[in-house]
Short mmCIF file of C-alpha atoms and ligand atoms in Angstrom, two decimals:
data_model
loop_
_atom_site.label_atom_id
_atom_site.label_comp_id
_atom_site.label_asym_id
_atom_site.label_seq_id
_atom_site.Cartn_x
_atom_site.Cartn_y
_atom_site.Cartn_z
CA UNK A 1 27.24 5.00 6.62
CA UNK A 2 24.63 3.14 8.95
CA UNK A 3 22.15 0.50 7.34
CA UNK A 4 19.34 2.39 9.11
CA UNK A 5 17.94 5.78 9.51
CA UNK A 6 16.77 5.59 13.01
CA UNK A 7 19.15 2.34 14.63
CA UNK A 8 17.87 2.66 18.15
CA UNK A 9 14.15 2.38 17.12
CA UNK A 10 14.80 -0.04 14.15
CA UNK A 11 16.76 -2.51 16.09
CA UNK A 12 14.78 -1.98 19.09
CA UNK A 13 14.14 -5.34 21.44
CA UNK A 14 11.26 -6.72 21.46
CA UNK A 15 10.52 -5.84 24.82
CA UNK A 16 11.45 -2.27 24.73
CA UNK A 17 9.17 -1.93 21.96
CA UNK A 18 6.63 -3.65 23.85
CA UNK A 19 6.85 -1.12 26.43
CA UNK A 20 7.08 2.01 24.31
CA UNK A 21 3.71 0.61 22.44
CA UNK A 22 2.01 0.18 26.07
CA UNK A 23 2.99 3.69 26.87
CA UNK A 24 2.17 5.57 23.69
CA UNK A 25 -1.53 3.52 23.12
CA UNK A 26 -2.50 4.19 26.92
CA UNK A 27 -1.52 8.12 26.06
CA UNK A 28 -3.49 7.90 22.53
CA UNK A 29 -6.71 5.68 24.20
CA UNK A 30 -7.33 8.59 27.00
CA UNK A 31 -6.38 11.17 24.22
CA UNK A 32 -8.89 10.41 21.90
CA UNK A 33 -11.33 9.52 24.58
CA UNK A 34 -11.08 13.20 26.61
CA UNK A 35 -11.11 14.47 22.95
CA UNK A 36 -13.59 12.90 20.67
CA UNK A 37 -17.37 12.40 21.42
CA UNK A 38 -17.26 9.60 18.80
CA UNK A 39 -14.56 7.53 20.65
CA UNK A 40 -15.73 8.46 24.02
CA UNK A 41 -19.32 6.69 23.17
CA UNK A 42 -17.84 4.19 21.41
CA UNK A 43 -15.76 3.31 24.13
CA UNK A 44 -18.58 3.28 26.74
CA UNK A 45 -20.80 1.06 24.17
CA UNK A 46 -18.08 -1.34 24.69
CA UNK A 47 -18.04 -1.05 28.20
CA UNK A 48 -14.47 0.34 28.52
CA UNK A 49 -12.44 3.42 29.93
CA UNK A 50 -8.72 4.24 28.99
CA UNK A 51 -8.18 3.09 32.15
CA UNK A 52 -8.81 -0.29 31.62
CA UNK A 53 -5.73 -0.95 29.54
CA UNK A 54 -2.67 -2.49 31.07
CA UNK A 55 -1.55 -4.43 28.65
CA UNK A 56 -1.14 -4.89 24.88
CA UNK A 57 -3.57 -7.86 25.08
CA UNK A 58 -6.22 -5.55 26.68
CA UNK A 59 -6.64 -3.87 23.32
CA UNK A 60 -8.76 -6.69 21.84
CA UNK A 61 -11.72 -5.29 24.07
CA UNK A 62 -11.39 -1.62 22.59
CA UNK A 63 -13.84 -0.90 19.77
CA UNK A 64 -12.83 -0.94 16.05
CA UNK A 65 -13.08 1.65 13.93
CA UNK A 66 -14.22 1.86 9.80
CA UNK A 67 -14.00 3.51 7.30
CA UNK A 68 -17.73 4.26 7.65
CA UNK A 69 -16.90 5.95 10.52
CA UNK A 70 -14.71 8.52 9.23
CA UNK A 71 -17.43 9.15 6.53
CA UNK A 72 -20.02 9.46 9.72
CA UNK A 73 -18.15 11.88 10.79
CA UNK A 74 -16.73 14.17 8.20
CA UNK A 75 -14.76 16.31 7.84
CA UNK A 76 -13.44 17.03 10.87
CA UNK A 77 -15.53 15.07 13.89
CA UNK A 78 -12.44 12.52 14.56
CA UNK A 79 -10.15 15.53 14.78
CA UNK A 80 -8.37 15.81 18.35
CA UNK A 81 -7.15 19.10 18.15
CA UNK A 82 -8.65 22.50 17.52
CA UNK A 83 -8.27 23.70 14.40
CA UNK A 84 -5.46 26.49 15.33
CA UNK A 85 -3.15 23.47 15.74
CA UNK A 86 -4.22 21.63 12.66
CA UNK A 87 -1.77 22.37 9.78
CA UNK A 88 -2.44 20.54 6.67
CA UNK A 89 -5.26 18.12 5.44
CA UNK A 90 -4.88 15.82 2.82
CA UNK A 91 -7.80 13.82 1.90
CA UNK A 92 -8.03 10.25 0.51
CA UNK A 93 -7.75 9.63 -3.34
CA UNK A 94 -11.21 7.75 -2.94
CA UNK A 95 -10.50 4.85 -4.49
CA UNK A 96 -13.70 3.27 -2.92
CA UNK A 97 -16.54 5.82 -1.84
CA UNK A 98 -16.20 8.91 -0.73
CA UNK A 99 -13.15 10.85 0.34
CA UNK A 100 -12.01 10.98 3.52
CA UNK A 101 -10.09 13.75 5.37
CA UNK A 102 -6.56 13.37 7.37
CA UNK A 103 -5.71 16.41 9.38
CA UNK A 104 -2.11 16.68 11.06
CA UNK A 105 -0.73 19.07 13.52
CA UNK A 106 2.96 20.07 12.75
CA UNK A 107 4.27 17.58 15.04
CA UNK A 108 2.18 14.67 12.79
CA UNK A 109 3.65 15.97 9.97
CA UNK A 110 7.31 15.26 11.25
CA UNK A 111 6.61 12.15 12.50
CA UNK A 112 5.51 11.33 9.27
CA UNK A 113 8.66 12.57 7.35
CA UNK A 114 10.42 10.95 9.75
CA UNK A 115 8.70 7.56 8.87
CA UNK A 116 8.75 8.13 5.44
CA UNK A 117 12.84 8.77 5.65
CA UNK A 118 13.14 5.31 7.41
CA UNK A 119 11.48 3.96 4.40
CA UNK A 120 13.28 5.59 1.66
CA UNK A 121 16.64 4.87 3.40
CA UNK A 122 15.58 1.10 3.74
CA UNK A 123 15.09 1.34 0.27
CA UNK A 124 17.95 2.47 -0.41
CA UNK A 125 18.47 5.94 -1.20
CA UNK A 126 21.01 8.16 0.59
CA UNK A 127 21.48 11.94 0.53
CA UNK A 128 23.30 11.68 -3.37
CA UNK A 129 20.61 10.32 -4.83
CA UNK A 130 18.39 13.04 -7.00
CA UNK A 131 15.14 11.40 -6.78
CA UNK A 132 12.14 11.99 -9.13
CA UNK A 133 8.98 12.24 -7.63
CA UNK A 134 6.38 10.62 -9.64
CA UNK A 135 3.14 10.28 -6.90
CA UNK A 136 0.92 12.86 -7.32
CA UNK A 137 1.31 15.92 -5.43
CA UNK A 138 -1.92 17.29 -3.80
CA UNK A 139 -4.57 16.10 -1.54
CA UNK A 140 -3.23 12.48 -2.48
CA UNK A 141 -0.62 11.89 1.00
CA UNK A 142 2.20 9.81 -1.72
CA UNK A 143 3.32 12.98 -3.49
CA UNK A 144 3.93 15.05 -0.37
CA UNK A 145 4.66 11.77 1.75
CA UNK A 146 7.55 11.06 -0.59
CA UNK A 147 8.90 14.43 -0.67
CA UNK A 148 9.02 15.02 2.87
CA UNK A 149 10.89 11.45 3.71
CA UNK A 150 13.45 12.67 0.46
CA UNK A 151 13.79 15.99 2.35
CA UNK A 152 14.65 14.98 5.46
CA UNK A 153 17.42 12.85 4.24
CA UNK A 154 18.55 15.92 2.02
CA UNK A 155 18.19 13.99 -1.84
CA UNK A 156 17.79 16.55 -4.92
CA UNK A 157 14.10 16.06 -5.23
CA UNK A 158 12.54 16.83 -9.30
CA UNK A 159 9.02 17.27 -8.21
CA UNK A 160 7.26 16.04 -11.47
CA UNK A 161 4.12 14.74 -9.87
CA UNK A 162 2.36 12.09 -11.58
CA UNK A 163 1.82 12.53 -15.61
CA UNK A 164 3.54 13.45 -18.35
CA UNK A 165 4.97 10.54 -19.57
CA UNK A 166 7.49 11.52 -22.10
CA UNK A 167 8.84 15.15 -19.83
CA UNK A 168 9.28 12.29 -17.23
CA UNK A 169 11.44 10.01 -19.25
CA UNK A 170 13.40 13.38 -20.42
CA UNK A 171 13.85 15.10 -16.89
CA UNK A 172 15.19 11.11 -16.01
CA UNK A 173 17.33 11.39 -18.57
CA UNK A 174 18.80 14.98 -18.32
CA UNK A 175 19.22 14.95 -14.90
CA UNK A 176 20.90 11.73 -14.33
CA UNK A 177 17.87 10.75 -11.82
CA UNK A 178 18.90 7.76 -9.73
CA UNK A 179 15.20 7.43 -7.76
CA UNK A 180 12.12 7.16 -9.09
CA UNK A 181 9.49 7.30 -6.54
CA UNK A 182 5.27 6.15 -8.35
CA UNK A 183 3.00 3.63 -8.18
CA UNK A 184 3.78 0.54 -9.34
CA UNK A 185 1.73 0.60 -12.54
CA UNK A 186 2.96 4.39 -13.39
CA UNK A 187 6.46 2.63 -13.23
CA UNK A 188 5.12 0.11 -15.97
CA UNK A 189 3.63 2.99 -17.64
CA UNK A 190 7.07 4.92 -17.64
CA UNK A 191 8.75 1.63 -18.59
CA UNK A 192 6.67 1.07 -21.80
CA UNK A 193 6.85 4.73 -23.12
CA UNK A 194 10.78 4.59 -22.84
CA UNK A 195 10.77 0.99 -24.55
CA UNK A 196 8.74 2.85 -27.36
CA UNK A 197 11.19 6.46 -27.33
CA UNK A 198 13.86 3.87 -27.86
CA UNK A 199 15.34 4.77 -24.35
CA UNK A 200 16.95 1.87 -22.54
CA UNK A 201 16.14 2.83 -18.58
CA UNK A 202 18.82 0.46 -17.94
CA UNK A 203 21.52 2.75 -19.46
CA UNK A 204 20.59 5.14 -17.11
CA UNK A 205 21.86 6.07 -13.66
CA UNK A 206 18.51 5.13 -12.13
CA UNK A 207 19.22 2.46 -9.70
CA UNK A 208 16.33 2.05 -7.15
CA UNK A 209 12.50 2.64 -7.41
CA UNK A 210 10.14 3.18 -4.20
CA UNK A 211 6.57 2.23 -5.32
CA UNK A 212 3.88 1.74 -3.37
CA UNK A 213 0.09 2.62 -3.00
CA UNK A 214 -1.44 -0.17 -4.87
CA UNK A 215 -1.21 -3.67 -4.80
CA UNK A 216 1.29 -5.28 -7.08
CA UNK A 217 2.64 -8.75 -7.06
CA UNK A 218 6.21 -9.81 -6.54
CA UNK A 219 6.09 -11.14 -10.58
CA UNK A 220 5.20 -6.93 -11.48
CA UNK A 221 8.45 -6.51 -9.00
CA UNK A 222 10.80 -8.92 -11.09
CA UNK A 223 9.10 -7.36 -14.31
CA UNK A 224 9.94 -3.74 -13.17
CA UNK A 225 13.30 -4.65 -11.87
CA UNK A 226 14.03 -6.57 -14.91
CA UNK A 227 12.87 -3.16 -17.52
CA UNK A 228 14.33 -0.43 -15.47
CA UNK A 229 17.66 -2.04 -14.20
CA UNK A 230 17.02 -1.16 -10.75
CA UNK A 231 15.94 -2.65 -7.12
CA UNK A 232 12.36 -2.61 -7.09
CA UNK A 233 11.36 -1.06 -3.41
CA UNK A 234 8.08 -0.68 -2.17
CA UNK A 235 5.82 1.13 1.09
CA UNK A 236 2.80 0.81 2.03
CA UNK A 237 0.38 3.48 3.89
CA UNK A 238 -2.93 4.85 4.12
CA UNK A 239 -4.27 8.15 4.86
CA UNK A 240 -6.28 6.88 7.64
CA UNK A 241 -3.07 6.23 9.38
CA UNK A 242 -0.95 8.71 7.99
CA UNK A 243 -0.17 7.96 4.07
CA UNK A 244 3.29 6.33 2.64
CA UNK A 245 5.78 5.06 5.48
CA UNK A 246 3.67 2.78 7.48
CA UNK A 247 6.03 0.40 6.64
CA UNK A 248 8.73 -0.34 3.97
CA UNK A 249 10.42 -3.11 2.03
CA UNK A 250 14.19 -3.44 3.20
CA UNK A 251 17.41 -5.08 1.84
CA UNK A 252 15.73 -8.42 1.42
CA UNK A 253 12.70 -7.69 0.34
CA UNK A 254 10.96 -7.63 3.64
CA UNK A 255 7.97 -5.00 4.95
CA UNK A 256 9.01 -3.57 8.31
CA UNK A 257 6.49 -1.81 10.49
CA UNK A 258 7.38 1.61 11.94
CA UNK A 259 6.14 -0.18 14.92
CA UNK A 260 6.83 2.95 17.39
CA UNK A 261 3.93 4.64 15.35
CA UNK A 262 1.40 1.91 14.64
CA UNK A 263 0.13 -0.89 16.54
CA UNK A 264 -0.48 -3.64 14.20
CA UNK A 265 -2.76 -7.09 14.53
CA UNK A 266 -5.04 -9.16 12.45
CA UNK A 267 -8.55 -10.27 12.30
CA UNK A 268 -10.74 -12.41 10.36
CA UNK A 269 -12.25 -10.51 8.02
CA UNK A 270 -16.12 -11.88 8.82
CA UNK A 271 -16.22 -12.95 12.61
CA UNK A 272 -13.50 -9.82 13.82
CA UNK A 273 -11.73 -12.58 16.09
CA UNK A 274 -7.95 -11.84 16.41
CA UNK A 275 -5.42 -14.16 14.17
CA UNK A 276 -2.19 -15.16 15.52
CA UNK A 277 0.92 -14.04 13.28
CA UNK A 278 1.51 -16.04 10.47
CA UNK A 279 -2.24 -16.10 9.85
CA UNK A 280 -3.35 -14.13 6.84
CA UNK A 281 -6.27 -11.94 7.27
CA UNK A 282 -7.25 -8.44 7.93
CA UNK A 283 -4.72 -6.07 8.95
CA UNK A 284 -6.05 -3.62 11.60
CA UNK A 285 -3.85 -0.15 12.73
CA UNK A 286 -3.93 2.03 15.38
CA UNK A 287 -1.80 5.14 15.35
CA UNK A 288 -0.15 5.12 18.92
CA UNK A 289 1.91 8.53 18.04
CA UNK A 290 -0.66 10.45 16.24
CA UNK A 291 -2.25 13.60 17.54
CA UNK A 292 -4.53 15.03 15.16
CA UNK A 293 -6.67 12.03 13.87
CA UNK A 294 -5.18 9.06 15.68
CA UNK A 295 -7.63 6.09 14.98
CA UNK A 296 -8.10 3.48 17.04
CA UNK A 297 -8.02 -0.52 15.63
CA UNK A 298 -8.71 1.12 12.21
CA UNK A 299 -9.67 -2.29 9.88
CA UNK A 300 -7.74 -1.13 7.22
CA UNK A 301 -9.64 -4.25 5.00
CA UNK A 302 -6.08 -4.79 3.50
CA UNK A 303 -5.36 -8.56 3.70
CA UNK A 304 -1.92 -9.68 4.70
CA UNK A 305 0.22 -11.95 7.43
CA UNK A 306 2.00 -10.57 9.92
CA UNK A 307 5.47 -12.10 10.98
CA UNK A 308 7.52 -11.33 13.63
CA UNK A 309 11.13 -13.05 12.81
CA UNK A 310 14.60 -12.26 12.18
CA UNK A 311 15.42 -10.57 9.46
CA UNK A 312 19.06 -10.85 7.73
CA UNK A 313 18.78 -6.82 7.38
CA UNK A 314 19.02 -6.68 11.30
CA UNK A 315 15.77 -4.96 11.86
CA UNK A 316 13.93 -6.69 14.64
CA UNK A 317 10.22 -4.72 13.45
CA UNK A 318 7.62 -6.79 12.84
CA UNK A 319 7.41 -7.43 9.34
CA UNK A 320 4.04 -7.38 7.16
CA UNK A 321 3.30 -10.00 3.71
CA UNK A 322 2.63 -8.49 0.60
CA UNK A 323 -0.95 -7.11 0.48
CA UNK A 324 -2.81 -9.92 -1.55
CA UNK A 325 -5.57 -7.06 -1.87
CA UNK A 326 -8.45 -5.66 -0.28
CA UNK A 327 -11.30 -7.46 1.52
CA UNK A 328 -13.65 -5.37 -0.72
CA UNK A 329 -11.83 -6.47 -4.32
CA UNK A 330 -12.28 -10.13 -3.32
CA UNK A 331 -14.48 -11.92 -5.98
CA UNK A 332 -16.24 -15.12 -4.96
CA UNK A 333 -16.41 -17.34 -8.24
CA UNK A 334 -18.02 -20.74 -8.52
CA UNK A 335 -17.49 -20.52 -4.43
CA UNK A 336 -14.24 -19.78 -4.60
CA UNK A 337 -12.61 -16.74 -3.22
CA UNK A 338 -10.71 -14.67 -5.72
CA UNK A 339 -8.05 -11.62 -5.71
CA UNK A 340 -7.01 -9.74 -8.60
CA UNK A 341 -3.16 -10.28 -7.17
CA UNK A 342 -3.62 -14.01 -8.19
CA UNK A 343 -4.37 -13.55 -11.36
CA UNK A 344 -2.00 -11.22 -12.30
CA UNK A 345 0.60 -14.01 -10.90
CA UNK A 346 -0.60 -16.35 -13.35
CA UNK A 347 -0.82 -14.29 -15.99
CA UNK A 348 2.54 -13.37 -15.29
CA UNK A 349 4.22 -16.59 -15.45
CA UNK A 350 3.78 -16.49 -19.22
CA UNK A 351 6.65 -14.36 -20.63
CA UNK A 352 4.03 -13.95 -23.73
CA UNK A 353 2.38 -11.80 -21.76
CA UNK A 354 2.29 -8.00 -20.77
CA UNK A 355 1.48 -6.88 -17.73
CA UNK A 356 -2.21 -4.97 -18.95
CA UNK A 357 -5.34 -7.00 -17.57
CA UNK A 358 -8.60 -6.24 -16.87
CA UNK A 359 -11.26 -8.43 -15.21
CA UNK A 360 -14.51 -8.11 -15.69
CA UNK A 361 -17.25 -9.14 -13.50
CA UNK A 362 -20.59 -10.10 -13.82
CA UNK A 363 -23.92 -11.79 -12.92
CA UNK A 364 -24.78 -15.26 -14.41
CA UNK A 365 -27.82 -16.31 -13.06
CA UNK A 366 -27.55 -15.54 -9.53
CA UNK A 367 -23.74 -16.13 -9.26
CA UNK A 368 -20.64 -14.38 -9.89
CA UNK A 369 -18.93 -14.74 -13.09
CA UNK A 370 -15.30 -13.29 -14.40
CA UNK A 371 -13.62 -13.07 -17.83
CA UNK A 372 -10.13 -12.18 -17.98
CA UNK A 373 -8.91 -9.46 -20.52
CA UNK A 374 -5.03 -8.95 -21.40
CA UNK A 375 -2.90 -8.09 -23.69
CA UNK A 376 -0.29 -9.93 -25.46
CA UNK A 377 3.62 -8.95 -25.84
CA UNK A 378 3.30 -6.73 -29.42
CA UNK A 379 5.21 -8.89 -31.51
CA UNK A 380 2.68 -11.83 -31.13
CA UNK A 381 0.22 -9.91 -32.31
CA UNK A 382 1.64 -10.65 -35.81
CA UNK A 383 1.27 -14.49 -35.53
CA UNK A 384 -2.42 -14.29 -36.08
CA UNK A 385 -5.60 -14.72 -34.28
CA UNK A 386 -5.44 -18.37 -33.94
CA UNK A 387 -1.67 -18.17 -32.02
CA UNK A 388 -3.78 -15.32 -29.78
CA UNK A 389 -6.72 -17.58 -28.79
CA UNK A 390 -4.52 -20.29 -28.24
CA UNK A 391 -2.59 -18.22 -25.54
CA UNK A 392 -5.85 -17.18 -23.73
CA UNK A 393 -6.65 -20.63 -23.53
CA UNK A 394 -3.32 -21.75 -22.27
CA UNK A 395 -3.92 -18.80 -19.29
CA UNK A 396 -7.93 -19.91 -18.59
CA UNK A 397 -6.10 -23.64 -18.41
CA UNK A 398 -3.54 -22.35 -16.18
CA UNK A 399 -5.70 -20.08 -13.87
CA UNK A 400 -8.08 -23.52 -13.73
CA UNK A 401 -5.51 -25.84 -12.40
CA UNK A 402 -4.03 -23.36 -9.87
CA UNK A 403 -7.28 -21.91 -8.55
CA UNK A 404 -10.44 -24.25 -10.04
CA UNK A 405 -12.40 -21.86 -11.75
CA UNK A 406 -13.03 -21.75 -15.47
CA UNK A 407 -12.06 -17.80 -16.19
CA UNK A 408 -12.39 -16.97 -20.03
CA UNK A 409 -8.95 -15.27 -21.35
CA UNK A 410 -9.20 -13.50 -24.07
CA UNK A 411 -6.07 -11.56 -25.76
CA UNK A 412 -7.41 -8.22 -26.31
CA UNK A 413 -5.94 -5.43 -28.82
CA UNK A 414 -2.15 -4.25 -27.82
CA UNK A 415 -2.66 -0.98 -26.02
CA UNK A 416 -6.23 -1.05 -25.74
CA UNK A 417 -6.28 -1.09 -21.83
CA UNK A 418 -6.10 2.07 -20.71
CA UNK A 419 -2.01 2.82 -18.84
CA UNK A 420 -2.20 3.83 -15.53
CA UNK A 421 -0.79 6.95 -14.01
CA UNK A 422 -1.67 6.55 -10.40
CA UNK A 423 -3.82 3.52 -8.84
CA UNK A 424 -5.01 0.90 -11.83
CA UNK A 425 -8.59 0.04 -12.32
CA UNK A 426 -8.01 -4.00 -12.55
CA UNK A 427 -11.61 -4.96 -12.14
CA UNK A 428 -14.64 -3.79 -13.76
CA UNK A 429 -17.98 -4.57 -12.13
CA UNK A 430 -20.87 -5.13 -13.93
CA UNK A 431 -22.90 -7.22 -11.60
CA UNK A 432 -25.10 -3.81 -10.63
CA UNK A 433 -26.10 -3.84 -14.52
P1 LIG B 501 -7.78 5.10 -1.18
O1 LIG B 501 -8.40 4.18 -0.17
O2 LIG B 501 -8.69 6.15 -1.67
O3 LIG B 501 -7.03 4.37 -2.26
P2 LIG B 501 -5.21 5.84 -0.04
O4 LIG B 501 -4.51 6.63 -1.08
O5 LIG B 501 -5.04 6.25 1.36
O6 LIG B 501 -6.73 5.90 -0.34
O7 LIG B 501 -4.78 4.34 -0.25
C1 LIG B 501 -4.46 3.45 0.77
C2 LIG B 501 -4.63 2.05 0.28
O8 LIG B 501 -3.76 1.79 -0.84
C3 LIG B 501 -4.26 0.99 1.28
O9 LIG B 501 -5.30 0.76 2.20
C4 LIG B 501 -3.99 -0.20 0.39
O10 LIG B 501 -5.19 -0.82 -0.01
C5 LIG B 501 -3.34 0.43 -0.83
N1 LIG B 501 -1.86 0.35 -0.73
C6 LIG B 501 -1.02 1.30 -0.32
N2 LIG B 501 0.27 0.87 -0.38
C7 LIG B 501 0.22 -0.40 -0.83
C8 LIG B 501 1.19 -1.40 -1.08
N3 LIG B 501 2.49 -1.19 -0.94
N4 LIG B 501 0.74 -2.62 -1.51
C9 LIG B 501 -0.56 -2.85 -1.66
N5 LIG B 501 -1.52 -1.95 -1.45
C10 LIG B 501 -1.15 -0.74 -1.02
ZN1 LIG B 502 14.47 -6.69 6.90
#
């Protein structure tokens, strides 16, 4: 059986891809600029026609687009097509603001469960595997996105949605599921509440999970791999572009593009100039295949490094870091810039600890100020409040020396932060109060 879903477009040279890109963004820029009175001003602000691109390079002088944008001009003013051809819309789960909408015309939608089968079969999972689907199913694009990419390669899906612990743990169980497809977190989630049923996951046929969604740092991976007994895969997507499957973790651990559907560079978060690969900043998308709603240097504000080298898996598409988080979850403390992600790696590296935190921001005089809240492993609850203070104190000293900011730890109740089912809530803002 081949390593890939798609060889041809996965092993694709460089400068075939190159080409194919040219060719699909000079169809999309004069698409959405006959099509959409939004782009077609924007595009004259800038001073530019579709014409004027003949070149990859010549995208840098095509407008951006924002999220505010799609707010502007909701719900359906970035739509291409009429709505006879439109035929679903999901919306975004609104993690910041207000939703946002994501029409697709049938075509979209295959492209997308064609994407989201590359990523599932990078992952691992083959046409055997019964795979429980544990994103939630509605307007949210992982639920369908996930079932669509398991359809197409013709796995037994159990559509459980997200929820539910204990019926998840039991349909896992009964029906010898060897996928499980959630957020990150959720997986945590499912992992505790087995731990607690006294069901050992790793007894079980379940051999690979495919999170994604939310950010989650390689020490959750090794955690989750380490509960469940399984490979820990990931995607990562938006519903600006699409939803899951804009590009997946393979064989060795790497996050490949779908580079035949999305055009991928970074910026600098604050001055918008273009970083070279290997720079981290913010990763910007346009959708070079996309009919409906294909955006156009959309800045996604997720921070990451784009890297274009070999990879042992064979795959010659570009390959993405790890999101360290968004642009807007960035804390500045004591003039330093902060992201959730490196906290929970230092809280990580102390196997004391669980993987439940909360951070807490507020205002202390004019500046910025965070505490730390987490919880403990259960059994060290017993030692006494002393042994507990001591081990927030050990993680304030650690998160001092490794980032230089005095962050308060303190070893909260077990169970008292709330388990996710979906995205977690790691930061609570208070600087508004
Ligand atoms: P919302 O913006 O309301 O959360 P989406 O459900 O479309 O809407 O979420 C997309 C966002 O989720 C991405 O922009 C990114 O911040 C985050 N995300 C998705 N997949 C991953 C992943 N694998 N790693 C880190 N973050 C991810
Ligand atoms: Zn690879």
């Amino acid at each position: 059986m081949s390593d890939y879903w798609d060889e041809k477009v996965e092993t694709m040279d460089l400068e075939q891809m190159r080409a194919f890109q040219l060719q699909k963004l000079q169809e999309t820029l004069k698409w959405v600029y006959e099509r959409i009175p939004f782009y077609k001003k924007a595009f004259e602000d800038k001073g530019v026609k579709p014409e004027d691109f003949q070149s990859l390079e010549d995208l840098g002088k095509f407008p951006f687009t924002v999220k505010n944008d799609l707010r502007d001009n909701y719900p359906f003013g970035l739509c291409a097509v009429p709505m006879d051809e439109v035929v679903r819309i999901h919306a975004s789960s609104g993690t910041t603001g207000k939703p946002i909408t994501g029409p697709y015309t049938a075509q979209d939608l295959e492209d997308w469960s064609e994407c989201m089968a590359r990523t599932l079969w990078s992952n691992g999972v083959r046409k055997s595997d019964i795979i429980q689907n544990a994103y939630g199913y509605g307007l949210f694009t992982g639920g369908l996105g996930f079932h669509h990419g398991a359809l197409k390669i013709g796995c037994a899906i159990v559509p459980t949605s997200s929820g539910l612990t204990e019926r998840q743990l039991t349909l896992m169980n009964d029906f010898d599921v060897t996928v499980l497809g959630a957020t990150p977190t959720y997986a945590l989630t499912i992992a505790e509440r087995a731990e607690k049923m006294g069901l050992d996951i790793r007894d079980l046929p379940l051999r690979i999970g495919s999170f994604g969604a939310e950010p989650w740092t390689v020490a959750i991976r090794e955690q989750i791999e380490e509960r469940m007994g399984i490979a820990a895969h990931e995607t990562y997507g938006l519903t600006e572009m699409m939803g899951p499957g804009v590009s997946f973790s393979c064989p060795e651990y790497k996050l490949h593009i779908n580079e035949d559907h999305f055009y991928s560079e970074i910026i600098d978060p604050v001055t918008e100039a273009p970083l070279p690969e290997g720079e981290q900043g913010e990763l910007v998308l346009t959708a070079i295949q996309r009919r409906a709603m294909p955006l156009i240097r959309f800045r996604t504000k997720d921070i990451t490094t784009l890297r274009r080298e070999r990879c042992a898996c064979g795959r010659t598409l570009i390959s993405m870091d790890k999101i360290t988080g968004r642009y807007d979850d960035m804390l500045i403390i004591s003039g330093v810039n902060v992201f959730p992600s490196q906290i929970e790696s230092l809280i990580m590296e102390f196997p004391e600890m669980e993987p439940h935190y909360l951070l807490r921001v507020f205002k202390k005089g004019y500046l910025d100020a965070l505490t730390v809240e987490a919880e403990a492993k259960e059994k060290i609850y017993s030692q006494g409040r002393d042994t507990l203070d001591a081990l927030g104190a050990k993680v304030s000293e650690r998160i001092h020396q490794a980032i230089g900011i005095k962050v308060p730890t303190k070893i909260v109740p077990f169970n008292s932060i709330p388990r996710s089912e979906g995205k977690a809530k790691r930061v609570i803002d208070e600087r508004g109060k």
